[in-house]
Every structure is written in C-alpha cells, then in structure tokens.
Coordinates of C-alpha atoms in Angstrom, one line a residue:
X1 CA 123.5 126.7 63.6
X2 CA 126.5 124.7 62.3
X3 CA 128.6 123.1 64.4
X4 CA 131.9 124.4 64.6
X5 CA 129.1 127.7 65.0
X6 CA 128.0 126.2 68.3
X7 CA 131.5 125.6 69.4
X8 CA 132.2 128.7 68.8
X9 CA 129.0 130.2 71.0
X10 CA 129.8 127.8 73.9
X11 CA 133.5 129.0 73.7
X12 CA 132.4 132.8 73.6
X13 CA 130.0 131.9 76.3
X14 CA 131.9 130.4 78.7
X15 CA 134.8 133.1 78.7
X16 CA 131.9 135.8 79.4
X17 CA 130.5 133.6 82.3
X18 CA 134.0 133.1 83.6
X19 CA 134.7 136.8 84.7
X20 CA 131.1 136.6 86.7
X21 CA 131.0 133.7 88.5
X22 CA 132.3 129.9 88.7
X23 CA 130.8 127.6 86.1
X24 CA 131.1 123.7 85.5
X25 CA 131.0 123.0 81.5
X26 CA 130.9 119.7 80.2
X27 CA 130.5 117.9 76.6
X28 CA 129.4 114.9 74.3
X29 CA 130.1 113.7 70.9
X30 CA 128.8 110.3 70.1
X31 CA 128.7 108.4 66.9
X32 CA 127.1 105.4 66.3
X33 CA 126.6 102.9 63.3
X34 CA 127.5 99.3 62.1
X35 CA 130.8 98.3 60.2
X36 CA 128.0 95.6 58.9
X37 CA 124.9 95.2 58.9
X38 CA 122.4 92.7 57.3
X39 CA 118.5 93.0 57.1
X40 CA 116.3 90.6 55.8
X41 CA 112.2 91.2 55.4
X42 CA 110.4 87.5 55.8
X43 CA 110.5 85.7 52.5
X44 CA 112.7 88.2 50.6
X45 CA 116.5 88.6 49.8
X46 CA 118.5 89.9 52.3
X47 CA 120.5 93.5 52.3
X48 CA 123.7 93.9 53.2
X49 CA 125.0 97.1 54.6
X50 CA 128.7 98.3 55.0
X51 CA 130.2 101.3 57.1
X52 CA 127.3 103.1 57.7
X53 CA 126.9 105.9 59.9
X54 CA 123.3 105.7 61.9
X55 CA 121.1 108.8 62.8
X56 CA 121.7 110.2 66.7
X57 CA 118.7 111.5 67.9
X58 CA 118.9 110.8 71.5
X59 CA 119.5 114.5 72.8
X60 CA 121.9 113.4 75.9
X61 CA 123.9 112.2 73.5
X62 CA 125.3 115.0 71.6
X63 CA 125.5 118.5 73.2
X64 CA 127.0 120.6 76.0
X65 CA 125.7 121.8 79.6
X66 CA 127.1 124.3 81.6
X67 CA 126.2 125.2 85.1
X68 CA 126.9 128.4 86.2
X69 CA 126.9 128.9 90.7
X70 CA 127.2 132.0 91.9
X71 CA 126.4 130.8 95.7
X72 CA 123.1 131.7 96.6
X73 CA 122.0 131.5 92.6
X74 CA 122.5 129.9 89.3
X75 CA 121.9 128.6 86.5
X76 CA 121.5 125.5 84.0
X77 CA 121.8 125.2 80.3
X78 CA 122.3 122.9 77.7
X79 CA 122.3 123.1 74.0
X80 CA 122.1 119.4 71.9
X81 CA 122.1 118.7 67.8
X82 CA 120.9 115.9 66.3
X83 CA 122.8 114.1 63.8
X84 CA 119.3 112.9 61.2
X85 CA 119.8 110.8 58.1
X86 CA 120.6 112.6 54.4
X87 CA 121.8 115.5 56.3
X88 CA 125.1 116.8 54.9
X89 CA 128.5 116.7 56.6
X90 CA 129.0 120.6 55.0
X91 CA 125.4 121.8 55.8
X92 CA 125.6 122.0 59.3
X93 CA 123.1 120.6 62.1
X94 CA 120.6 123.1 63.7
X95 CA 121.5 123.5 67.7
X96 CA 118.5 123.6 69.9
X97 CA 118.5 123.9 73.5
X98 CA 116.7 121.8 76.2
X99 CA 116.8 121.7 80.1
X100 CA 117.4 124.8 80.9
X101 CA 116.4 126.7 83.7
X102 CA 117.5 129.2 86.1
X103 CA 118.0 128.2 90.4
X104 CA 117.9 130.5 94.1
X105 CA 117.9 130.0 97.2
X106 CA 116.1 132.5 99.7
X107 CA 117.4 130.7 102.4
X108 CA 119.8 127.9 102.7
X109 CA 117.9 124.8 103.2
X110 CA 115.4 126.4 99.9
X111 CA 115.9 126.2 96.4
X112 CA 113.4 127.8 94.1
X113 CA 113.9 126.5 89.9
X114 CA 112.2 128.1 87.4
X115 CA 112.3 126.5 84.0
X116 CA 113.1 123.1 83.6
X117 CA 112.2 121.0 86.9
X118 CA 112.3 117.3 86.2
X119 CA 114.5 115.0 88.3
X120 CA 116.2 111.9 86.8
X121 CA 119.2 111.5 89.5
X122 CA 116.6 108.3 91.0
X123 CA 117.4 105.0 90.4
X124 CA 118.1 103.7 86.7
X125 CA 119.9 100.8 85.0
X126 CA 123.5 101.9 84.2
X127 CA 124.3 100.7 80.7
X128 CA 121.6 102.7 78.8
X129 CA 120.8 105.4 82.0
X130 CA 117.5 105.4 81.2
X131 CA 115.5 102.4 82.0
X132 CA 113.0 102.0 84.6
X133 CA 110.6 99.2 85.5
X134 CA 107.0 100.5 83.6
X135 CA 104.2 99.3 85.7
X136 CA 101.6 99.9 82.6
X137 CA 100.3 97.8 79.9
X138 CA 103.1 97.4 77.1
X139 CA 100.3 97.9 74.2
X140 CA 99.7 101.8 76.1
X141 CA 103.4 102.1 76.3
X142 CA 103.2 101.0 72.2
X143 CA 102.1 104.3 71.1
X144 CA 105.0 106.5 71.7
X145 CA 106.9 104.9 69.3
X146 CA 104.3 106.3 67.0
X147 CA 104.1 109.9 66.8
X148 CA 100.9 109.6 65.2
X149 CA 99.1 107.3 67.5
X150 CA 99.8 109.9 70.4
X151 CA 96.4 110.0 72.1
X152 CA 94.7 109.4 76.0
X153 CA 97.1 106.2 76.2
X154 CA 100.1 108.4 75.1
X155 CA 102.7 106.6 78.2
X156 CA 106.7 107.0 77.4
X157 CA 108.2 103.6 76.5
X158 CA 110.7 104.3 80.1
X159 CA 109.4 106.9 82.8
X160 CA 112.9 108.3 83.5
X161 CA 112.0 111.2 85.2
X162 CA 111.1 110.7 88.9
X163 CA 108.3 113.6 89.2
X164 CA 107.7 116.3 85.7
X165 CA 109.1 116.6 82.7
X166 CA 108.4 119.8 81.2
X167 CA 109.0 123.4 82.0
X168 CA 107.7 125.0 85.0
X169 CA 108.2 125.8 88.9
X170 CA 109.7 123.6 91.4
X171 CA 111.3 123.6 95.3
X172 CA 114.0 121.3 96.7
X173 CA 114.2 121.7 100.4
X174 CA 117.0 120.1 102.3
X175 CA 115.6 120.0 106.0
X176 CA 117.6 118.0 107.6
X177 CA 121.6 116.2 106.0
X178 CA 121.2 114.0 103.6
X179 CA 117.5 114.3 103.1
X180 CA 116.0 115.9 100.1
X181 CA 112.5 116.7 99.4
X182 CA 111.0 118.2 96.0
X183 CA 107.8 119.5 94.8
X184 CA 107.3 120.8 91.0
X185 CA 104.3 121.9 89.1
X186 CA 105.0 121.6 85.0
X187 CA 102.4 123.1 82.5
X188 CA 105.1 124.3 80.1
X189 CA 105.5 127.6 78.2
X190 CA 102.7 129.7 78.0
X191 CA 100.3 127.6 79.8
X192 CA 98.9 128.2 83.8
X193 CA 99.7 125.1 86.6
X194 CA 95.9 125.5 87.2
X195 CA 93.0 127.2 85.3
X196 CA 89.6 127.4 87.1
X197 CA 87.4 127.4 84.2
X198 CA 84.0 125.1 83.6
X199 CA 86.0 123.5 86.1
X200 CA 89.7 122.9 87.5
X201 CA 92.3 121.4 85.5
X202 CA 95.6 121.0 86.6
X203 CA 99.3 120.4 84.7
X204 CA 101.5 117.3 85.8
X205 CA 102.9 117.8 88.7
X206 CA 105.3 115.5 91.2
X207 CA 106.8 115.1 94.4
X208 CA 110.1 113.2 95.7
X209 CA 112.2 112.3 98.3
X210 CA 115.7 110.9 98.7
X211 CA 117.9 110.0 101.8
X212 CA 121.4 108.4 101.9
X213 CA 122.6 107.0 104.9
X214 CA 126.4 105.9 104.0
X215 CA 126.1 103.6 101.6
X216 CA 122.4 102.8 101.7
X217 CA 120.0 104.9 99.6
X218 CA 116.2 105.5 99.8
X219 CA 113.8 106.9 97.3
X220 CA 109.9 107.5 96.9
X221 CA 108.0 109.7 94.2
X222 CA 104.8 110.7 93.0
X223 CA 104.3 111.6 89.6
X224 CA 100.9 113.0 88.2
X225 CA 100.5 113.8 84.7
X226 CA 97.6 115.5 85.2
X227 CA 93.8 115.5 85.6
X228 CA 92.7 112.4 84.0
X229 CA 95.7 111.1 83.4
X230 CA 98.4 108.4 84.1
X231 CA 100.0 108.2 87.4
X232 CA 103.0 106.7 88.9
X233 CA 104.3 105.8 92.8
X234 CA 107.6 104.9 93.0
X235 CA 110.2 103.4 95.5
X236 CA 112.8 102.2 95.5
X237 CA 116.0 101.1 98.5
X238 CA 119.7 100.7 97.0
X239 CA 123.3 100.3 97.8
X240 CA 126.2 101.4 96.6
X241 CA 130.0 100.7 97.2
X242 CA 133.0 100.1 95.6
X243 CA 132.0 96.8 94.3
X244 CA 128.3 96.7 94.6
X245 CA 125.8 98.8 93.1
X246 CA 122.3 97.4 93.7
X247 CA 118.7 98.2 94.2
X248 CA 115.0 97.1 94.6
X249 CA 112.5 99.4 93.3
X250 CA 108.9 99.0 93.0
X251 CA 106.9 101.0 90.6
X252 CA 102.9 101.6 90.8
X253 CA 100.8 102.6 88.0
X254 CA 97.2 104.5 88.1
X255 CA 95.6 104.4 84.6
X256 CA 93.1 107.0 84.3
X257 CA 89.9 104.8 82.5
X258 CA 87.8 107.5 80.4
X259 CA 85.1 104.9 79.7
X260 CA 84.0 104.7 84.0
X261 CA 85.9 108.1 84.3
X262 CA 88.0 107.5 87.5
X263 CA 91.4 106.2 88.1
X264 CA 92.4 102.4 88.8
X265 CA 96.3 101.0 89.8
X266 CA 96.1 98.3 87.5
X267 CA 100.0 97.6 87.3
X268 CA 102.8 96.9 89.7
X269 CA 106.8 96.3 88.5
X270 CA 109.2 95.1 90.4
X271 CA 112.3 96.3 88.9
X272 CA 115.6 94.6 90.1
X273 CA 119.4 95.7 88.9
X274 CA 122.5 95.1 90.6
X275 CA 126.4 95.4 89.7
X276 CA 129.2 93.5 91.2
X277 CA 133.1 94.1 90.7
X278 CA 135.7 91.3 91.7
X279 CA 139.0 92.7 91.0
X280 CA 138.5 93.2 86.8
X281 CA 135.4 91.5 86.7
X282 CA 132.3 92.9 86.9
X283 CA 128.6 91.5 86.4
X284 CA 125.3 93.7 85.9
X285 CA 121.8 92.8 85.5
X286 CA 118.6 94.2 85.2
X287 CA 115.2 92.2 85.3
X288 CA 112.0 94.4 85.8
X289 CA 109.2 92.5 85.7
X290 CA 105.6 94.0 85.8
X291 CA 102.5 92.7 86.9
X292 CA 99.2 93.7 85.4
X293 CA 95.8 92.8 87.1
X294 CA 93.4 93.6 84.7
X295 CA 92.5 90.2 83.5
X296 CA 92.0 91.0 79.8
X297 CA 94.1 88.9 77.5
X298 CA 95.7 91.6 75.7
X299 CA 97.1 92.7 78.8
X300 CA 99.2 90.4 80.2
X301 CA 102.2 90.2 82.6
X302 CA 105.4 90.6 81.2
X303 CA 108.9 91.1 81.9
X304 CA 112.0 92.7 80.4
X305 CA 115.9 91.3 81.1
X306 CA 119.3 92.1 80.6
X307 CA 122.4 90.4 81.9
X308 CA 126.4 91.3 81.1
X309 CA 129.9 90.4 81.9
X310 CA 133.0 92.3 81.4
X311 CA 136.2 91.8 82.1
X312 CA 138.5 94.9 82.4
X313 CA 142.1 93.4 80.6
X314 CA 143.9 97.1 80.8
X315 CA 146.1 99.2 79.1
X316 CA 147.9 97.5 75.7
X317 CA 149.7 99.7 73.7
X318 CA 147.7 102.6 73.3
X319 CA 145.0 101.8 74.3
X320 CA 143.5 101.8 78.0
X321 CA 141.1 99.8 79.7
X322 CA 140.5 97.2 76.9
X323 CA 137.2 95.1 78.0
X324 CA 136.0 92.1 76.3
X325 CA 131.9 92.1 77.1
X326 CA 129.6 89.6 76.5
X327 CA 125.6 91.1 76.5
X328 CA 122.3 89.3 76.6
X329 CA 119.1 91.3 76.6
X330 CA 115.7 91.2 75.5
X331 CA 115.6 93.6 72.0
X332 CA 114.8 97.1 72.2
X333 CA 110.8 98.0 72.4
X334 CA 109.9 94.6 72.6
X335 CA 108.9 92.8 75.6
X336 CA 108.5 88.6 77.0
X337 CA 104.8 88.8 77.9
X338 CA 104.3 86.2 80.9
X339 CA 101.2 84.4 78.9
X340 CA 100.4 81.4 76.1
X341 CA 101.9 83.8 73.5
X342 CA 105.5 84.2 74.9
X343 CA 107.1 82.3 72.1
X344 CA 105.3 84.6 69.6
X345 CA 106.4 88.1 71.3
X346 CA 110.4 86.6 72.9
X347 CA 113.3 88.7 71.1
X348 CA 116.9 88.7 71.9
X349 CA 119.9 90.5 71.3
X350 CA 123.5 88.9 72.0
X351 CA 126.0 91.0 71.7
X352 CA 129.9 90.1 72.1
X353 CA 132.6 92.8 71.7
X354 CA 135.4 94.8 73.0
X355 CA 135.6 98.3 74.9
X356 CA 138.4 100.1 75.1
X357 CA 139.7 104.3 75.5
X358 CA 141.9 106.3 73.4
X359 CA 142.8 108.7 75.5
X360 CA 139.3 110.2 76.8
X361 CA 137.6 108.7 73.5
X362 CA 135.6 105.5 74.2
X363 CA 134.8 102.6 71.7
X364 CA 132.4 99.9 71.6
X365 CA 132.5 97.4 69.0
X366 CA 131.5 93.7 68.9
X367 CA 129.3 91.6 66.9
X368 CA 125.8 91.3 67.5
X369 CA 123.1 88.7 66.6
X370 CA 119.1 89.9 66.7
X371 CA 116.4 87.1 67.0
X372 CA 113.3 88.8 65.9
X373 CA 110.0 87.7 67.6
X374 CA 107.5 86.1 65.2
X375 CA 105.2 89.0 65.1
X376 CA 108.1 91.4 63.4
X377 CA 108.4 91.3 59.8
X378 CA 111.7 90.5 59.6
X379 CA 113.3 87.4 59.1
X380 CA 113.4 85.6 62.7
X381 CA 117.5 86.1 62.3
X382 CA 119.7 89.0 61.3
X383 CA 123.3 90.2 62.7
X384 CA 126.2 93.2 62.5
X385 CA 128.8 94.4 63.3
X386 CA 127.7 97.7 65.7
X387 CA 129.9 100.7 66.5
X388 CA 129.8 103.5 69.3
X389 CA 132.5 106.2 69.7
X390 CA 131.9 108.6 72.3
X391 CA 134.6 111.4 73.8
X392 CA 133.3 113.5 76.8
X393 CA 135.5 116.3 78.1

C-alpha cells in the first residue's frame, strides 16, 4: 500500500469511526540521515558520504494509531511503513499493522484486551523511550542483532515491555485509585496459552503493578517467556515533577540453563536515570549498570551510560525552541564490560548539535564523533554530520 494510499485509508477510516463513537488519532513521520558521513574499515581508505537519507525501520517511528472509546468498550490500532534502502520514492512502501487489539470492561474496575497485551508505559530512559537496564549476559543479548543466530539465548538487546509482547489475552483491574494491576497470557495467532500434551507447556506470560501517590511512582513486574525460558523481575520507585523526573529501578534476570535443565538468576542491573530542569537548563542521565554472578570470564559485569545537557534558547525568527545539546553516551549495541578487557570493548559517541521546531516539525542536527572499540573493524575514529526531522500531529 502506497502512502498517500494509507493516508487516504486512515482519512476514510476515521470519518466512518467518527459518526460511532469518540476516537483519539495520532501520527509520525520521521526522517533520519547524515548531511556527512565518513566510514573508514581498519587499514583502508576512507568513504565519504554526502546527504544521504538512512533506512527507518523502527516501527514507532513512522505510522498512525487511533483509539476508538465508546465507554464501556474500545479499541486500538496502528498501522506503521518502513522506509528500507533502494526502495523508490514513486513505488510506494507496503503499510502493515501492529498493536492492535480490541478492550471491555464487564464492570468498571475490569478491563478485558484481546489482541495485543504488552505494557511499555513502565519506566524507560526518555531520549530513545526504549532503554531498560538488561540484567543478562551482553554476549546472550548479542544474538538479536543477528537474525540468524536467533536460538535458546534469543534475549532482545532492551526488554521494553514490562510483562508480554505478542498477541493474546490480558486483564487490568483497577481495585482501588491509583492502583493498577495486570495479568496477560501471549502465545500469539493461532497458538493455545497452554497445551497439555507429552507434557505442559506454556506461552510467555506476565504480571504488573503500578501505584502513584502524587508525585511518587511505584512499579513491580514479572515477565516469563515461557517454559524453559528467560525470565525477568522488575522494580522500580520514581518521581516526577515539573523539574525532576527520576527513578531507581532494579531489574532481575532468571536464565533458563538447558545443560542442568532448571532456572538460575544469574544477573542483577541497577538501572539509574534522572532529569532536572533549572529555568532553560535541563540535565539527563542514564547509567544502568548490571551485575552478573556467574564467574566465567566471558561474562562479565558491565555497564552502559549516557549523560546530556541542553539548554532551551527559544523562539528566533521562525523558529521555536532552539536548543544547543551537547551528548555523551556509550555507542549503540556496545557495552563497557567492568573487567581486564574494558579498553578493548569502551565505545563512545559525542554528539554536539542544535534542536529546534518549525511549527510542529522537530529537527535535530549536530555533529557527531564515534570512537569505535578495538574489537570493531572499523577504524578506532569516524564522524558526521547526523539529521532527524520528525512532525507528529
């Protein structure tokens, strides 16, 4: 489906849901890329890159949702494209849709969802909204960068999702203000939450709670991704005002060990992030660090960190909210293993720039500098000039 075709289908839609009940609608538009870019394999010449326009596979980032409540039941839906390298401009981009589900309540304090039941409104860092501490070994969390490696270890590189992440049944209950408990079984399309066979299996399944009291908030979660797999425990307390936004969160992690065929917690992260405002000034950082207690060498502790400051100059000319940044983290995928072989795994990224709006359009540009660690094949040192352009309306 092209598209100005989806557009068109989310236009058509959302006249047809108007005259039934009231519906929420929302949409994203990113583009990404580098004004320059250089790239440099160890011991070769380097490449040099100009205005180039990178792939957007990330499925938040391009798509629409609309929620449809019509008091007592609703619904959820969200259609996403991915913009994939050699595609043409005039060929159109094939629409998919993802997270949908459908929501009723039998009595007020009860909400049934069928379809899509995974939770990610728990705490995560707020300049990618996806990180969480990882309490597992970062060699298991290696293989889902490789589509071909997926196998027993198969961990995602962030566990976002508080309890499930697939298709299936779930309950929120609400039993008392401000406290919400859920439960959700996920086997996906066209498979059973339990089969009784030889024996039992079961699908992932997860539980959570949440609490706010005023500005303080509490979390806890269970996630199980099934028999003789991976599990996760997590906590976490925050805070959140006008000027603070902070939290504590720690994050257990049960490895399933098919060799002695039972389950060991052989990982603990503490993951700390906190954001501070004075006046136009504002300060975030994020340090999970994660503990592993196996004792074998290639599974060591190791940490993850990013620190930036921004400083919110406001509206010249045209444009609004014009914010010089200045960003420090470890590279993406990589991590600083807490061991004798530090130096050989530590990669940075240090990116300086400029945010501003057009209107509701939002660009990011800067100038960023990437020292590789000395396991990568790439030079130790490349740099560019990144872009982002983002409108959400």
């Amino acid at each position: 489906m092209k598209l100005n075709k989806l557009l068109s289908v989310f236009a058509v839609s959302s006249l047809a849901m108007a005259s039934l009940s009231a519906f929420d609608a929302k949409a994203k538009v990113t583009m990404e890329g580098s004004l320059f870019r250089e790239t440099k394999e160890s011991g070769e010449d380097a490449k040099y890159e100009l205005f180039a326009l990178d792939a957007v596979e990330d499925h938040s980032k391009n798509g629409v949702e609309i929620d449809v409540d019509a008091g007592p039941a609703g619904a959820h839906f969200e259609l996403f494209y991915e913009l994939k390298g050699g595609s043409k401009a005039e060929d159109g981009w094939t629409a998919n849709a993802r997270n949908t589900y459908i929501w009723f309540k039998p009595v007020d304090q009860v909400q049934l969802r069928l379809g899509y039941v995974g939770h990610k409104d728990f705490f995560v860092e707020r300049i990618d909204d996806e990180k969480v501490g990882n309490p597992f070994s970062y060699e298991y969390r290696k293989y889902y960068l490789d589509k071909a490696s997926r196998n027993e270890y198969y961990i995602p590189y962030y566990i976002t999702n508080a309890d499930v992440d697939e298709f299936g049944f779930g309950m929120d209950v609400f039993p008392i203000e401000n406290l919400r408990l859920t439960g959700a079984i996920a086997p996906g399309v066209g498979n059973a939450g339990i089969t009784k066979d030889d024996g039992t299996n079961y699908a992932p399944w997860g539980l959570t709670a949440s609490y706010a009291m005023d500005a303080l908030k509490f979390q806890a979660a269970y996630r199980d991704n099934g028999k003789e797999n991976w599990k996760v425990i997590r906590l976490g307390a925050g805070y959140e005002s006008e000027n603070v936004y902070a939290f504590v969160q720690p994050v257990f992690g049960i490895d399933y060990i098919t060799t002695k065929s039972k389950y060991e917690m052989n990982g603990f992260c503490l993951d700390l992030y906190g954001e501070y405002k004075m006046d136009a000034l504002k300060f975030t950082g994020h340090l999970p660090v994660t503990f592993r207690t196996t004792g074998k060498k290639d599974d060591p502790k190791y940490m993850e960190f990013l620190g930036k400051v921004e400083y919110n100059t406001g509206m010249h000319g045209l444009l609004d909210d014009v914010t010089p940044y200045f960003l420090l983290r470890n590279m993406d995928h990589t991590v600083l293993t807490l061991n004798d072989k530090a130096g050989d795994n530590f990669a940075l990224t240090m990116q300086g720039g400029v945010a501003f709006k057009v209107a509701d359009a939002k660009i990011d540009v800067g100038v960023r500098i990437d020292i590789h660690n000395k396991l990568d094949t790439s030079a130790r040192t490349t740099w560019s000039i990144p872009f982002k352009a983002k409108i959400e309306f």
